[in-house]
Amino acid sequence: MQIDARQGIMDYRALQMGVMGAMVKGEAEYNAEAAQKAADALLAAAALDMSMLWPAGSDSDAVMESAALPAIWADGSDVGSKAMALVEAATALQGAAGGGIDALKAAFGPVGAACGSCHKAYRKSDG
């Protein structure tokens, strides 16, 4: 159940990034209200305390298929600081999202970088 919740939160974050990402890429027309709602929701999801969603032993695919690498559970893991970087970037994005496409574009990149930083270090590659 905990792993399902963790994966659901990640999917929810990805949904919000997708809404804004489509605007940033020009695939969808910029909509200040939709961008702001997505940024608000992303920040709320990023700020959740997910510590209980990484139970001991859940680093094994035998427990449940997961894209998380064992390094995330290792002593000295900097996953907490990476999570805080996401919250900081999402906070800036929340402040910018409804302020025009240029503001959204400027604040969107750092959020993607924060997500990518954690994924590169602690997530199995897709291929």
mmCIF file of N, CA and C in Angstrom:
data_model
loop_
_atom_site.group_PDB
_atom_site.id
_atom_site.type_symbol
_atom_site.label_atom_id
_atom_site.label_comp_id
_atom_site.label_asym_id
_atom_site.label_seq_id
_atom_site.Cartn_x
_atom_site.Cartn_y
_atom_site.Cartn_z
ATOM 1 N N MET A 1 0.821 -1.199 0.000
ATOM 2 C CA MET A 1 0.000 0.000 0.000
ATOM 3 C C MET A 1 0.870 1.270 0.000
ATOM 4 N N GLN A 2 1.941 1.260 0.783
ATOM 5 C CA GLN A 2 2.802 2.438 0.853
ATOM 6 C C GLN A 2 3.471 2.716 -0.492
ATOM 7 N N ILE A 3 3.911 1.668 -1.156
ATOM 8 C CA ILE A 3 4.584 1.842 -2.432
ATOM 9 C C ILE A 3 3.588 2.321 -3.482
ATOM 10 N N ASP A 4 2.371 1.777 -3.446
ATOM 11 C CA ASP A 4 1.319 2.248 -4.363
ATOM 12 C C ASP A 4 1.068 3.736 -4.165
ATOM 13 N N ALA A 5 1.025 4.167 -2.913
ATOM 14 C CA ALA A 5 0.799 5.589 -2.616
ATOM 15 C C ALA A 5 1.952 6.430 -3.145
ATOM 16 N N ARG A 6 3.175 5.967 -2.933
ATOM 17 C CA ARG A 6 4.348 6.698 -3.423
ATOM 18 C C ARG A 6 4.307 6.828 -4.939
ATOM 19 N N GLN A 7 4.027 5.742 -5.613
ATOM 20 C CA GLN A 7 3.971 5.773 -7.066
ATOM 21 C C GLN A 7 2.822 6.646 -7.565
ATOM 22 N N GLY A 8 1.716 6.638 -6.830
ATOM 23 C CA GLY A 8 0.583 7.497 -7.191
ATOM 24 C C GLY A 8 0.940 8.971 -7.074
ATOM 25 N N ILE A 9 1.670 9.327 -6.031
ATOM 26 C CA ILE A 9 2.092 10.723 -5.867
ATOM 27 C C ILE A 9 3.028 11.122 -7.001
ATOM 28 N N MET A 10 3.928 10.232 -7.375
ATOM 29 C CA MET A 10 4.837 10.526 -8.488
ATOM 30 C C MET A 10 4.039 10.714 -9.784
ATOM 31 N N ASP A 11 3.041 9.868 -9.999
ATOM 32 C CA ASP A 11 2.193 10.009 -11.189
ATOM 33 C C ASP A 11 1.432 11.336 -11.167
ATOM 34 N N TYR A 12 0.970 11.736 -10.000
ATOM 35 C CA TYR A 12 0.240 12.998 -9.858
ATOM 36 C C TYR A 12 1.158 14.184 -10.163
ATOM 37 N N ARG A 13 2.386 14.106 -9.672
ATOM 38 C CA ARG A 13 3.362 15.152 -9.982
ATOM 39 C C ARG A 13 3.598 15.226 -11.484
ATOM 40 N N ALA A 14 3.749 14.057 -12.115
ATOM 41 C CA ALA A 14 3.986 14.007 -13.556
ATOM 42 C C ALA A 14 2.801 14.596 -14.327
ATOM 43 N N LEU A 15 1.607 14.361 -13.855
ATOM 44 C CA LEU A 15 0.418 14.930 -14.501
ATOM 45 C C LEU A 15 0.480 16.455 -14.494
ATOM 46 N N GLN A 16 0.820 17.031 -13.368
ATOM 47 C CA GLN A 16 0.892 18.491 -13.252
ATOM 48 C C GLN A 16 2.010 19.044 -14.132
ATOM 49 N N MET A 17 3.143 18.358 -14.148
ATOM 50 C CA MET A 17 4.249 18.781 -15.013
ATOM 51 C C MET A 17 3.829 18.703 -16.477
ATOM 52 N N GLY A 18 3.045 17.700 -16.825
ATOM 53 C CA GLY A 18 2.580 17.551 -18.193
ATOM 54 C C GLY A 18 1.682 18.683 -18.640
ATOM 55 N N VAL A 19 0.806 19.143 -17.736
ATOM 56 C CA VAL A 19 -0.072 20.272 -18.049
ATOM 57 C C VAL A 19 0.763 21.502 -18.379
ATOM 58 N N MET A 20 1.708 21.800 -17.513
ATOM 59 C CA MET A 20 2.543 22.985 -17.724
ATOM 60 C C MET A 20 3.545 22.767 -18.846
ATOM 61 N N GLY A 21 4.086 21.567 -18.942
ATOM 62 C CA GLY A 21 5.069 21.268 -19.982
ATOM 63 C C GLY A 21 4.498 21.445 -21.379
ATOM 64 N N ALA A 22 3.242 21.075 -21.560
ATOM 65 C CA ALA A 22 2.608 21.264 -22.869
ATOM 66 C C ALA A 22 2.541 22.742 -23.221
ATOM 67 N N MET A 23 2.298 23.593 -22.243
ATOM 68 C CA MET A 23 2.261 25.035 -22.480
ATOM 69 C C MET A 23 3.662 25.557 -22.790
ATOM 70 N N VAL A 24 4.632 25.107 -22.019
ATOM 71 C CA VAL A 24 6.018 25.538 -22.199
ATOM 72 C C VAL A 24 6.525 25.159 -23.595
ATOM 73 N N LYS A 25 6.167 23.973 -24.067
ATOM 74 C CA LYS A 25 6.612 23.488 -25.376
ATOM 75 C C LYS A 25 5.782 24.040 -26.533
ATOM 76 N N GLY A 26 4.709 24.754 -26.232
ATOM 77 C CA GLY A 26 3.855 25.280 -27.285
ATOM 78 C C GLY A 26 2.885 24.255 -27.838
ATOM 79 N N GLU A 27 2.743 23.126 -27.152
ATOM 80 C CA GLU A 27 1.806 22.090 -27.576
ATOM 81 C C GLU A 27 0.384 22.406 -27.132
ATOM 82 N N ALA A 28 0.268 23.283 -26.156
ATOM 83 C CA ALA A 28 -1.030 23.750 -25.654
ATOM 84 C C ALA A 28 -0.927 25.256 -25.466
ATOM 85 N N GLU A 29 -2.022 25.927 -25.660
ATOM 86 C CA GLU A 29 -2.044 27.371 -25.473
ATOM 87 C C GLU A 29 -1.856 27.694 -23.993
ATOM 88 N N TYR A 30 -1.090 28.726 -23.714
ATOM 89 C CA TYR A 30 -0.905 29.144 -22.330
ATOM 90 C C TYR A 30 -2.244 29.546 -21.739
ATOM 91 N N ASN A 31 -2.528 29.040 -20.563
ATOM 92 C CA ASN A 31 -3.743 29.346 -19.829
ATOM 93 C C ASN A 31 -3.314 29.614 -18.392
ATOM 94 N N ALA A 32 -3.391 30.866 -17.978
ATOM 95 C CA ALA A 32 -2.897 31.253 -16.652
ATOM 96 C C ALA A 32 -3.590 30.479 -15.534
ATOM 97 N N GLU A 33 -4.883 30.296 -15.640
ATOM 98 C CA GLU A 33 -5.617 29.594 -14.589
ATOM 99 C C GLU A 33 -5.185 28.122 -14.497
ATOM 100 N N ALA A 34 -5.084 27.472 -15.640
ATOM 101 C CA ALA A 34 -4.670 26.062 -15.646
ATOM 102 C C ALA A 34 -3.224 25.912 -15.176
ATOM 103 N N ALA A 35 -2.355 26.815 -15.607
ATOM 104 C CA ALA A 35 -0.963 26.765 -15.178
ATOM 105 C C ALA A 35 -0.858 26.956 -13.673
ATOM 106 N N GLN A 36 -1.619 27.893 -13.144
ATOM 107 C CA GLN A 36 -1.577 28.149 -11.702
ATOM 108 C C GLN A 36 -2.107 26.964 -10.913
ATOM 109 N N LYS A 37 -3.207 26.378 -11.376
ATOM 110 C CA LYS A 37 -3.748 25.199 -10.681
ATOM 111 C C LYS A 37 -2.745 24.054 -10.683
ATOM 112 N N ALA A 38 -2.094 23.839 -11.817
ATOM 113 C CA ALA A 38 -1.105 22.764 -11.908
ATOM 114 C C ALA A 38 0.087 23.047 -10.995
ATOM 115 N N ALA A 39 0.543 24.288 -10.969
ATOM 116 C CA ALA A 39 1.676 24.646 -10.108
ATOM 117 C C ALA A 39 1.303 24.522 -8.632
ATOM 118 N N ASP A 40 0.094 24.931 -8.275
ATOM 119 C CA ASP A 40 -0.370 24.790 -6.887
ATOM 120 C C ASP A 40 -0.402 23.318 -6.481
ATOM 121 N N ALA A 41 -0.948 22.491 -7.372
ATOM 122 C CA ALA A 41 -1.059 21.062 -7.084
ATOM 123 C C ALA A 41 0.316 20.403 -7.018
ATOM 124 N N LEU A 42 1.216 20.808 -7.903
ATOM 125 C CA LEU A 42 2.569 20.254 -7.885
ATOM 126 C C LEU A 42 3.268 20.581 -6.574
ATOM 127 N N LEU A 43 3.170 21.821 -6.150
ATOM 128 C CA LEU A 43 3.812 22.195 -4.891
ATOM 129 C C LEU A 43 3.216 21.414 -3.724
ATOM 130 N N ALA A 44 1.900 21.285 -3.698
ATOM 131 C CA ALA A 44 1.268 20.526 -2.614
ATOM 132 C C ALA A 44 1.782 19.084 -2.591
ATOM 133 N N ALA A 45 1.892 18.468 -3.760
ATOM 134 C CA ALA A 45 2.378 17.092 -3.831
ATOM 135 C C ALA A 45 3.861 17.000 -3.490
ATOM 136 N N ALA A 46 4.640 17.987 -3.913
ATOM 137 C CA ALA A 46 6.081 17.982 -3.630
ATOM 138 C C ALA A 46 6.360 18.177 -2.140
ATOM 139 N N ALA A 47 5.493 18.901 -1.461
ATOM 140 C CA ALA A 47 5.713 19.222 -0.054
ATOM 141 C C ALA A 47 5.229 18.124 0.896
ATOM 142 N N LEU A 48 4.586 17.101 0.370
ATOM 143 C CA LEU A 48 4.116 16.015 1.226
ATOM 144 C C LEU A 48 5.288 15.301 1.890
ATOM 145 N N ASP A 49 5.114 14.898 3.136
ATOM 146 C CA ASP A 49 6.111 14.082 3.818
ATOM 147 C C ASP A 49 5.925 12.648 3.323
ATOM 148 N N MET A 50 6.830 12.208 2.489
ATOM 149 C CA MET A 50 6.719 10.878 1.909
ATOM 150 C C MET A 50 7.596 9.853 2.627
ATOM 151 N N SER A 51 8.166 10.214 3.757
ATOM 152 C CA SER A 51 9.122 9.331 4.419
ATOM 153 C C SER A 51 8.518 7.965 4.761
ATOM 154 N N MET A 52 7.258 7.914 5.089
ATOM 155 C CA MET A 52 6.655 6.628 5.432
ATOM 156 C C MET A 52 6.332 5.786 4.194
ATOM 157 N N LEU A 53 6.540 6.355 3.012
ATOM 158 C CA LEU A 53 6.222 5.642 1.780
ATOM 159 C C LEU A 53 7.427 4.903 1.206
ATOM 160 N N TRP A 54 8.517 4.873 1.967
ATOM 161 C CA TRP A 54 9.733 4.166 1.570
ATOM 162 C C TRP A 54 10.062 3.138 2.659
ATOM 163 N N PRO A 55 9.181 2.156 2.900
ATOM 164 C CA PRO A 55 9.403 1.230 4.010
ATOM 165 C C PRO A 55 10.637 0.359 3.798
ATOM 166 N N ALA A 56 11.225 -0.049 4.908
ATOM 167 C CA ALA A 56 12.374 -0.943 4.850
ATOM 168 C C ALA A 56 11.992 -2.188 4.052
ATOM 169 N N GLY A 57 12.905 -2.620 3.198
ATOM 170 C CA GLY A 57 12.654 -3.802 2.393
ATOM 171 C C GLY A 57 11.957 -3.539 1.086
ATOM 172 N N SER A 58 11.500 -2.321 0.873
ATOM 173 C CA SER A 58 10.796 -2.025 -0.380
ATOM 174 C C SER A 58 11.763 -1.715 -1.517
ATOM 175 N N ASP A 59 13.043 -1.918 -1.240
ATOM 176 C CA ASP A 59 14.044 -1.726 -2.287
ATOM 177 C C ASP A 59 14.224 -2.981 -3.123
ATOM 178 N N SER A 60 13.384 -3.952 -2.916
ATOM 179 C CA SER A 60 13.479 -5.212 -3.644
ATOM 180 C C SER A 60 12.324 -5.347 -4.622
ATOM 181 N N ASP A 61 12.639 -5.712 -5.857
ATOM 182 C CA ASP A 61 11.589 -5.945 -6.846
ATOM 183 C C ASP A 61 10.700 -7.117 -6.438
ATOM 184 N N ALA A 62 11.183 -7.943 -5.509
ATOM 185 C CA ALA A 62 10.355 -9.044 -5.029
ATOM 186 C C ALA A 62 9.168 -8.515 -4.229
ATOM 187 N N VAL A 63 9.340 -7.348 -3.613
ATOM 188 C CA VAL A 63 8.259 -6.732 -2.844
ATOM 189 C C VAL A 63 7.229 -6.152 -3.794
ATOM 190 N N MET A 64 7.687 -5.403 -4.750
ATOM 191 C CA MET A 64 6.807 -4.788 -5.736
ATOM 192 C C MET A 64 7.677 -4.173 -6.813
ATOM 193 N N GLU A 65 7.221 -4.244 -8.017
ATOM 194 C CA GLU A 65 8.001 -3.629 -9.088
ATOM 195 C C GLU A 65 8.108 -2.132 -8.821
ATOM 196 N N SER A 66 9.315 -1.663 -8.808
ATOM 197 C CA SER A 66 9.573 -0.263 -8.522
ATOM 198 C C SER A 66 10.747 0.198 -9.373
ATOM 199 N N ALA A 67 10.715 1.448 -9.757
ATOM 200 C CA ALA A 67 11.813 2.021 -10.519
ATOM 201 C C ALA A 67 12.903 2.572 -9.606
ATOM 202 N N ALA A 68 12.684 2.545 -8.299
ATOM 203 C CA ALA A 68 13.661 3.073 -7.356
ATOM 204 C C ALA A 68 14.885 2.164 -7.280
ATOM 205 N N LEU A 69 16.051 2.779 -7.302
ATOM 206 C CA LEU A 69 17.302 2.044 -7.153
ATOM 207 C C LEU A 69 17.618 1.840 -5.669
ATOM 208 N N PRO A 70 18.306 0.767 -5.313
ATOM 209 C CA PRO A 70 18.667 0.531 -3.911
ATOM 210 C C PRO A 70 19.444 1.686 -3.277
ATOM 211 N N ALA A 71 20.153 2.472 -4.078
ATOM 212 C CA ALA A 71 20.958 3.579 -3.541
ATOM 213 C C ALA A 71 20.118 4.584 -2.765
ATOM 214 N N ILE A 72 18.833 4.657 -3.046
ATOM 215 C CA ILE A 72 17.986 5.629 -2.352
ATOM 216 C C ILE A 72 17.884 5.316 -0.861
ATOM 217 N N TRP A 73 18.040 4.026 -0.511
ATOM 218 C CA TRP A 73 17.948 3.613 0.886
ATOM 219 C C TRP A 73 19.302 3.572 1.580
ATOM 220 N N ALA A 74 20.377 3.754 0.847
ATOM 221 C CA ALA A 74 21.725 3.623 1.400
ATOM 222 C C ALA A 74 22.054 4.752 2.367
ATOM 223 N N ASP A 75 22.874 4.426 3.340
ATOM 224 C CA ASP A 75 23.386 5.464 4.233
ATOM 225 C C ASP A 75 24.094 6.514 3.399
ATOM 226 N N GLY A 76 23.881 7.766 3.725
ATOM 227 C CA GLY A 76 24.509 8.851 2.999
ATOM 228 C C GLY A 76 23.736 9.303 1.776
ATOM 229 N N SER A 77 22.592 8.682 1.523
ATOM 230 C CA SER A 77 21.758 9.099 0.386
ATOM 231 C C SER A 77 21.360 10.559 0.569
ATOM 232 N N ASP A 78 21.413 11.310 -0.517
ATOM 233 C CA ASP A 78 21.026 12.721 -0.440
ATOM 234 C C ASP A 78 19.620 12.948 -0.984
ATOM 235 N N VAL A 79 18.796 11.912 -0.948
ATOM 236 C CA VAL A 79 17.433 12.034 -1.469
ATOM 237 C C VAL A 79 16.648 13.130 -0.743
ATOM 238 N N GLY A 80 16.894 13.310 0.540
ATOM 239 C CA GLY A 80 16.197 14.360 1.293
ATOM 240 C C GLY A 80 16.525 15.749 0.778
ATOM 241 N N SER A 81 17.789 16.000 0.481
ATOM 242 C CA SER A 81 18.161 17.318 -0.041
ATOM 243 C C SER A 81 17.629 17.507 -1.455
ATOM 244 N N LYS A 82 17.556 16.438 -2.227
ATOM 245 C CA LYS A 82 16.988 16.527 -3.564
ATOM 246 C C LYS A 82 15.486 16.817 -3.486
ATOM 247 N N ALA A 83 14.820 16.221 -2.524
ATOM 248 C CA ALA A 83 13.390 16.496 -2.318
ATOM 249 C C ALA A 83 13.170 17.955 -1.925
ATOM 250 N N MET A 84 14.046 18.484 -1.095
ATOM 251 C CA MET A 84 13.925 19.898 -0.701
ATOM 252 C C MET A 84 14.184 20.820 -1.891
ATOM 253 N N ALA A 85 15.103 20.447 -2.757
ATOM 254 C CA ALA A 85 15.351 21.247 -3.957
ATOM 255 C C ALA A 85 14.111 21.278 -4.843
ATOM 256 N N LEU A 86 13.391 20.166 -4.903
ATOM 257 C CA LEU A 86 12.142 20.142 -5.664
ATOM 258 C C LEU A 86 11.120 21.081 -5.037
ATOM 259 N N VAL A 87 10.989 21.065 -3.729
ATOM 260 C CA VAL A 87 10.036 21.950 -3.050
ATOM 261 C C VAL A 87 10.393 23.407 -3.325
ATOM 262 N N GLU A 88 11.673 23.736 -3.251
ATOM 263 C CA GLU A 88 12.102 25.122 -3.506
ATOM 264 C C GLU A 88 11.785 25.537 -4.944
ATOM 265 N N ALA A 89 12.078 24.670 -5.897
ATOM 266 C CA ALA A 89 11.808 24.993 -7.297
ATOM 267 C C ALA A 89 10.304 25.070 -7.559
ATOM 268 N N ALA A 90 9.536 24.166 -6.941
ATOM 269 C CA ALA A 90 8.080 24.183 -7.107
ATOM 270 C C ALA A 90 7.468 25.422 -6.468
ATOM 271 N N THR A 91 8.062 25.907 -5.399
ATOM 272 C CA THR A 91 7.590 27.143 -4.765
ATOM 273 C C THR A 91 7.778 28.325 -5.713
ATOM 274 N N ALA A 92 8.930 28.391 -6.348
ATOM 275 C CA ALA A 92 9.177 29.456 -7.322
ATOM 276 C C ALA A 92 8.231 29.329 -8.514
ATOM 277 N N LEU A 93 7.994 28.112 -8.953
ATOM 278 C CA LEU A 93 7.074 27.886 -10.070
ATOM 279 C C LEU A 93 5.662 28.317 -9.707
ATOM 280 N N GLN A 94 5.243 28.025 -8.501
ATOM 281 C CA GLN A 94 3.913 28.437 -8.053
ATOM 282 C C GLN A 94 3.770 29.952 -8.121
ATOM 283 N N GLY A 95 4.818 30.654 -7.759
ATOM 284 C CA GLY A 95 4.781 32.111 -7.790
ATOM 285 C C GLY A 95 4.795 32.687 -9.191
ATOM 286 N N ALA A 96 5.231 31.908 -10.171
ATOM 287 C CA ALA A 96 5.392 32.418 -11.533
ATOM 288 C C ALA A 96 4.352 31.914 -12.526
ATOM 289 N N ALA A 97 3.757 30.780 -12.262
ATOM 290 C CA ALA A 97 2.954 30.063 -13.263
ATOM 291 C C ALA A 97 1.831 30.892 -13.872
ATOM 292 N N GLY A 98 1.140 31.669 -13.069
ATOM 293 C CA GLY A 98 0.015 32.452 -13.569
ATOM 294 C C GLY A 98 0.410 33.803 -14.136
ATOM 295 N N GLY A 99 1.703 34.092 -14.178
ATOM 296 C CA GLY A 99 2.183 35.408 -14.575
ATOM 297 C C GLY A 99 2.595 35.544 -16.025
ATOM 298 N N GLY A 100 2.187 34.621 -16.862
ATOM 299 C CA GLY A 100 2.523 34.697 -18.283
ATOM 300 C C GLY A 100 3.411 33.549 -18.706
ATOM 301 N N ILE A 101 3.416 33.292 -19.991
ATOM 302 C CA ILE A 101 4.170 32.160 -20.521
ATOM 303 C C ILE A 101 5.665 32.305 -20.285
ATOM 304 N N ASP A 102 6.196 33.509 -20.377
ATOM 305 C CA ASP A 102 7.639 33.682 -20.153
ATOM 306 C C ASP A 102 8.012 33.373 -18.709
ATOM 307 N N ALA A 103 7.174 33.794 -17.784
ATOM 308 C CA ALA A 103 7.421 33.494 -16.370
ATOM 309 C C ALA A 103 7.321 31.990 -16.119
ATOM 310 N N LEU A 104 6.331 31.361 -16.724
ATOM 311 C CA LEU A 104 6.173 29.914 -16.579
ATOM 312 C C LEU A 104 7.398 29.195 -17.125
ATOM 313 N N LYS A 105 7.838 29.573 -18.316
ATOM 314 C CA LYS A 105 9.008 28.933 -18.924
ATOM 315 C C LYS A 105 10.242 29.076 -18.041
ATOM 316 N N ALA A 106 10.451 30.252 -17.503
ATOM 317 C CA ALA A 106 11.642 30.503 -16.689
ATOM 318 C C ALA A 106 11.643 29.663 -15.412
ATOM 319 N N ALA A 107 10.481 29.470 -14.822
ATOM 320 C CA ALA A 107 10.398 28.733 -13.559
ATOM 321 C C ALA A 107 10.226 27.230 -13.755
ATOM 322 N N PHE A 108 9.823 26.819 -14.933
ATOM 323 C CA PHE A 108 9.569 25.406 -15.192
ATOM 324 C C PHE A 108 10.863 24.597 -15.271
ATOM 325 N N GLY A 109 11.862 25.140 -15.924
ATOM 326 C CA GLY A 109 13.132 24.436 -16.095
ATOM 327 C C GLY A 109 13.762 23.954 -14.800
ATOM 328 N N PRO A 110 13.861 24.808 -13.781
ATOM 329 C CA PRO A 110 14.448 24.355 -12.529
ATOM 330 C C PRO A 110 13.669 23.216 -11.848
ATOM 331 N N VAL A 111 12.357 23.178 -12.050
ATOM 332 C CA VAL A 111 11.582 22.068 -11.482
ATOM 333 C C VAL A 111 11.947 20.780 -12.215
ATOM 334 N N GLY A 112 11.996 20.851 -13.531
ATOM 335 C CA GLY A 112 12.407 19.678 -14.300
ATOM 336 C C GLY A 112 13.797 19.212 -13.924
ATOM 337 N N ALA A 113 14.697 20.165 -13.689
ATOM 338 C CA ALA A 113 16.059 19.817 -13.285
ATOM 339 C C ALA A 113 16.075 19.146 -11.914
ATOM 340 N N ALA A 114 15.240 19.625 -11.003
ATOM 341 C CA ALA A 114 15.163 19.019 -9.667
ATOM 342 C C ALA A 114 14.622 17.594 -9.758
ATOM 343 N N CYS A 115 13.596 17.405 -10.562
ATOM 344 C CA CYS A 115 13.057 16.050 -10.762
ATOM 345 C C CYS A 115 14.132 15.152 -11.373
ATOM 346 N N GLY A 116 14.771 15.649 -12.430
ATOM 347 C CA GLY A 116 15.785 14.875 -13.131
ATOM 348 C C GLY A 116 16.975 14.520 -12.261
ATOM 349 N N SER A 117 17.351 15.419 -11.381
ATOM 350 C CA SER A 117 18.480 15.171 -10.498
ATOM 351 C C SER A 117 18.241 13.938 -9.629
ATOM 352 N N CYS A 118 17.062 13.832 -9.106
ATOM 353 C CA CYS A 118 16.713 12.681 -8.268
ATOM 354 C C CYS A 118 16.553 11.426 -9.123
ATOM 355 N N HIS A 119 15.896 11.576 -10.257
ATOM 356 C CA HIS A 119 15.686 10.409 -11.122
ATOM 357 C C HIS A 119 17.004 9.842 -11.630
ATOM 358 N N LYS A 120 17.951 10.705 -11.979
ATOM 359 C CA LYS A 120 19.252 10.231 -12.481
ATOM 360 C C LYS A 120 19.998 9.446 -11.408
ATOM 361 N N ALA A 121 19.882 9.890 -10.182
ATOM 362 C CA ALA A 121 20.614 9.251 -9.091
ATOM 363 C C ALA A 121 19.896 8.024 -8.528
ATOM 364 N N TYR A 122 18.575 8.040 -8.530
ATOM 365 C CA TYR A 122 17.844 7.041 -7.752
ATOM 366 C C TYR A 122 16.740 6.302 -8.498
ATOM 367 N N ARG A 123 16.704 6.404 -9.802
ATOM 368 C CA ARG A 123 15.648 5.734 -10.563
ATOM 369 C C ARG A 123 16.269 4.911 -11.680
ATOM 370 N N LYS A 124 15.750 3.688 -11.846
ATOM 371 C CA LYS A 124 16.205 2.842 -12.945
ATOM 372 C C LYS A 124 15.885 3.527 -14.257
ATOM 373 N N SER A 125 16.769 3.372 -15.218
ATOM 374 C CA SER A 125 16.508 3.971 -16.533
ATOM 375 C C SER A 125 15.414 3.172 -17.233
ATOM 376 N N ASP A 126 14.738 3.847 -18.143
ATOM 377 C CA ASP A 126 13.649 3.214 -18.873
ATOM 378 C C ASP A 126 14.149 2.248 -19.940
ATOM 379 N N GLY A 127 15.392 2.367 -20.286
ATOM 380 C CA GLY A 127 15.860 1.511 -21.369
ATOM 381 C C GLY A 127 17.173 0.926 -21.187
#
